[in-house]
Coordinates of C-alpha atoms in Angstrom, one line a residue:
Chain E
X273 CA 82.0 112.0 102.3
X274 CA 84.1 108.9 103.0
X275 CA 87.8 109.0 101.6
X276 CA 89.7 106.4 99.6
X277 CA 89.9 103.2 101.4
X278 CA 92.9 100.9 101.1
X279 CA 93.7 97.5 102.7
X280 CA 95.9 96.1 104.3
X281 CA 97.6 98.9 105.8
X282 CA 100.9 97.0 106.3
X283 CA 102.2 93.9 104.8
X284 CA 105.6 92.0 105.1
X285 CA 106.5 89.4 102.6
X286 CA 109.5 87.4 101.4
X287 CA 111.0 88.1 98.2
X288 CA 109.5 85.8 95.4
X289 CA 106.2 85.7 97.2
X290 CA 103.1 87.5 95.8
X291 CA 101.0 90.2 97.5
X292 CA 97.7 92.1 96.5
X293 CA 96.4 95.4 97.6
X294 CA 92.8 96.5 97.5
X295 CA 91.4 100.0 97.0
X296 CA 88.0 101.5 97.1
X297 CA 87.8 105.1 95.7
X298 CA 85.4 107.9 96.6
X299 CA 82.1 107.0 95.5
X300 CA 81.3 108.5 91.9
X301 CA 84.8 109.0 91.2
X302 CA 85.5 107.9 87.6
X303 CA 89.3 107.9 87.8
X304 CA 91.6 105.7 89.8
X305 CA 95.2 105.8 90.2
X306 CA 97.9 103.6 91.9
X307 CA 101.2 105.1 92.8
X308 CA 104.4 103.8 94.3
X309 CA 106.3 105.8 97.0
X310 CA 109.6 104.6 97.8
X311 CA 111.2 106.0 101.2
X312 CA 112.5 109.5 100.5
X313 CA 111.0 109.7 96.9
X314 CA 107.7 111.3 95.5
X315 CA 104.8 109.1 94.4
X316 CA 105.4 107.5 90.9
X317 CA 102.3 106.7 88.9
X318 CA 102.0 103.1 88.1
X319 CA 98.6 102.9 86.4
X320 CA 95.5 105.1 85.8
X321 CA 92.2 103.7 85.1
X322 CA 89.1 105.8 83.6
X323 CA 86.0 103.8 84.8
X324 CA 87.3 100.2 84.1
X325 CA 89.7 101.1 81.2
X326 CA 93.4 101.8 81.4
X327 CA 94.4 105.2 80.6
X328 CA 98.1 104.8 81.3
X329 CA 100.4 102.1 82.6
X330 CA 103.7 103.0 81.0
X331 CA 105.5 102.9 84.3
X332 CA 104.0 99.5 85.3
X333 CA 106.4 96.7 85.5
X334 CA 104.1 94.4 83.7
X335 CA 106.4 91.3 84.1
X336 CA 105.5 91.2 87.8
X337 CA 102.8 94.0 88.5
X338 CA 99.1 93.8 87.4
X339 CA 96.1 95.7 88.2
X340 CA 92.5 95.5 87.5
X341 CA 89.5 97.7 88.1
X342 CA 86.3 95.4 87.5
X343 CA 83.0 97.1 87.3
X344 CA 84.8 100.6 87.4
X345 CA 84.8 100.8 91.2
X346 CA 87.1 98.9 93.2
X347 CA 90.6 98.0 92.3
X348 CA 93.4 95.5 93.0
X349 CA 97.1 95.7 92.4
X350 CA 99.2 92.6 92.5
X351 CA 102.8 91.7 92.6
X352 CA 104.1 88.5 91.7
X353 CA 106.9 87.6 92.5
X354 CA 108.0 90.5 94.7
X355 CA 111.5 91.7 94.6
X356 CA 113.4 93.5 97.4
X357 CA 113.1 96.9 95.7
X358 CA 109.4 96.7 95.5
X359 CA 109.4 97.7 99.3
X360 CA 107.6 100.9 99.2
X361 CA 104.1 102.6 100.1
X362 CA 101.4 101.9 97.5
X363 CA 99.0 104.7 97.2
X364 CA 95.6 104.7 95.6
X365 CA 94.0 107.8 94.6
X366 CA 90.7 108.8 92.8
X367 CA 89.3 111.8 91.2
X368 CA 85.8 112.6 89.6
X369 CA 87.5 112.6 86.3
X370 CA 90.8 113.1 84.4
X371 CA 92.4 116.3 85.6
X372 CA 90.3 116.9 88.6
X373 CA 91.7 117.0 92.1
X374 CA 93.1 113.6 93.2
X375 CA 92.4 112.4 96.7
X376 CA 94.8 109.9 98.2
X377 CA 94.2 107.0 100.5
X378 CA 96.5 106.4 103.4
X379 CA 98.6 103.8 101.5
X380 CA 99.9 100.2 101.9
X381 CA 103.3 99.8 103.4
X382 CA 105.0 96.9 101.8
X383 CA 108.1 95.5 103.1
X384 CA 109.8 92.7 101.1
X385 CA 112.5 90.8 103.0
Chain M
X252 CA 117.5 114.4 84.4
X253 CA 114.3 114.3 86.5
X254 CA 111.3 116.0 85.4
X255 CA 110.9 117.8 88.9
X256 CA 113.7 118.5 91.3
X257 CA 113.1 119.3 95.0
X258 CA 115.5 119.7 97.8
X259 CA 114.6 116.9 100.4
X260 CA 115.9 118.9 103.2
X261 CA 115.2 118.1 106.1
X262 CA 114.3 121.6 107.2
X263 CA 113.7 122.6 110.8
X264 CA 112.4 125.9 111.9
X265 CA 111.1 127.7 115.1
X266 CA 107.5 128.3 115.5
X267 CA 106.4 131.6 113.8
X268 CA 109.2 131.5 111.3
X269 CA 108.7 131.7 107.4
X270 CA 109.1 128.4 105.7
X271 CA 110.3 128.6 102.0
X272 CA 110.1 125.4 99.9
X273 CA 111.3 125.3 96.1
X274 CA 111.2 123.1 93.0
X275 CA 112.5 123.2 89.6
X276 CA 111.2 121.5 86.6
X277 CA 112.6 120.7 82.9
X278 CA 109.7 120.7 80.8
X279 CA 108.0 123.8 79.7
X280 CA 105.0 122.0 78.5
X281 CA 103.9 121.5 82.1
X282 CA 100.5 123.2 82.7
X283 CA 99.5 123.1 86.2
X284 CA 101.5 123.4 89.4
X285 CA 100.6 122.1 92.7
X286 CA 101.7 121.7 96.4
X287 CA 100.6 118.7 98.5
X288 CA 101.2 118.1 102.2
X289 CA 101.9 114.6 103.4
X290 CA 101.7 113.8 107.1
X291 CA 103.4 110.8 108.4
X292 CA 101.8 107.4 107.7
X293 CA 99.2 109.3 105.5
X294 CA 98.6 109.8 102.0
X295 CA 99.2 113.4 100.3
X296 CA 96.4 116.1 100.4
X297 CA 96.3 119.0 98.0
X298 CA 97.3 122.2 99.5
X299 CA 97.4 124.7 96.6
X300 CA 97.4 124.6 92.8
X301 CA 98.0 127.3 90.2
X302 CA 98.5 127.4 86.4
X303 CA 100.0 130.8 85.8
X304 CA 103.1 132.7 86.6
X305 CA 102.6 134.7 89.8
X306 CA 101.6 134.6 93.4
X307 CA 98.7 132.9 94.9
X308 CA 97.7 133.2 98.4
X309 CA 95.6 131.0 100.8
X310 CA 95.7 132.1 104.4
X311 CA 99.3 131.4 105.6
X312 CA 100.3 129.8 102.4
X313 CA 101.7 131.5 99.2
X314 CA 102.4 129.6 95.9
X315 CA 104.8 131.3 93.5
X316 CA 105.4 130.3 89.9
X317 CA 108.1 131.6 87.6
X318 CA 107.7 129.7 84.2
X319 CA 110.4 131.6 82.5
X320 CA 112.9 130.1 85.3
X321 CA 110.9 126.7 85.6
X322 CA 110.8 127.5 89.2
X323 CA 108.0 127.1 91.8
X324 CA 108.0 128.0 95.5
X325 CA 105.7 127.6 98.5
X326 CA 105.9 129.9 101.5
X327 CA 104.3 129.4 104.8
X328 CA 104.0 132.3 107.0
X329 CA 103.6 132.2 111.0
X330 CA 104.6 128.5 110.9
X331 CA 103.0 126.3 113.3
X332 CA 104.0 122.8 115.0
X333 CA 100.9 121.6 113.1
X334 CA 102.7 122.4 109.8
X335 CA 105.3 119.7 110.5
X336 CA 104.9 117.4 107.5
X337 CA 106.5 116.5 104.0
X338 CA 105.8 118.9 101.5
X339 CA 105.6 117.7 97.8
X340 CA 105.5 119.8 94.6
X341 CA 103.6 118.2 91.8
X342 CA 103.4 119.4 88.2
X343 CA 100.8 118.3 85.7
X344 CA 100.9 117.8 82.0
X345 CA 97.7 116.5 80.3
X346 CA 96.3 114.0 82.9
X347 CA 99.9 112.9 84.5
X348 CA 101.3 114.3 87.8
X349 CA 105.1 114.3 88.3
X350 CA 105.9 114.8 91.9
X351 CA 109.2 116.1 93.5
X352 CA 110.8 114.0 96.3
X353 CA 109.4 116.2 98.9
X354 CA 110.8 118.3 101.6
X355 CA 110.3 117.2 105.3
X356 CA 109.7 120.2 107.5
X357 CA 109.6 120.4 111.3
X358 CA 108.2 123.2 113.1
X359 CA 109.7 123.3 116.7
X360 CA 107.5 124.9 119.5

């Protein structure tokens, strides 16, 4: 079974630029999550989708972050404009459904200079 | 106050030692208690989970939960260099996970 795929693996941008991350979950997984993991901290949930609907986006900074999951499969997370404090690893995870085990991708390491 | 507190370490032990990792949490409504392992440049992977007070064993790993004290622990027996990683506690209420900061463990050969 293929795992969660993410791209790119690394990205360096300047502040105020925009950036987008892509996630392909495990086939058949209805629930998809985006987490932000700042160095030295645990992952923090940004947004959670069930199929193509948003379940929880309470910690997503909506003035600059957006996410979509068209057709209930792949997802993209966008930051526009980026700030220095957005430097982090962005992890995508998927699960069969709500409350099932979450499987994480390798993450995208973002550096904002 | 953070929902989950975890000592970030780092922790360095010789091969064969017992590793002891701990977390405390603040909300008694939390339902499930998990430990994840995260190797460098990788995503977290689930090691163990439990939902009741007491001990749960899986090979060299033992997870312990004390709901009355809001305290969870992970013990690794006979530690190996391959156990070197960051260990994250995570606690779930409803469908949402709250993670600790993670403890980085190095097992020296």
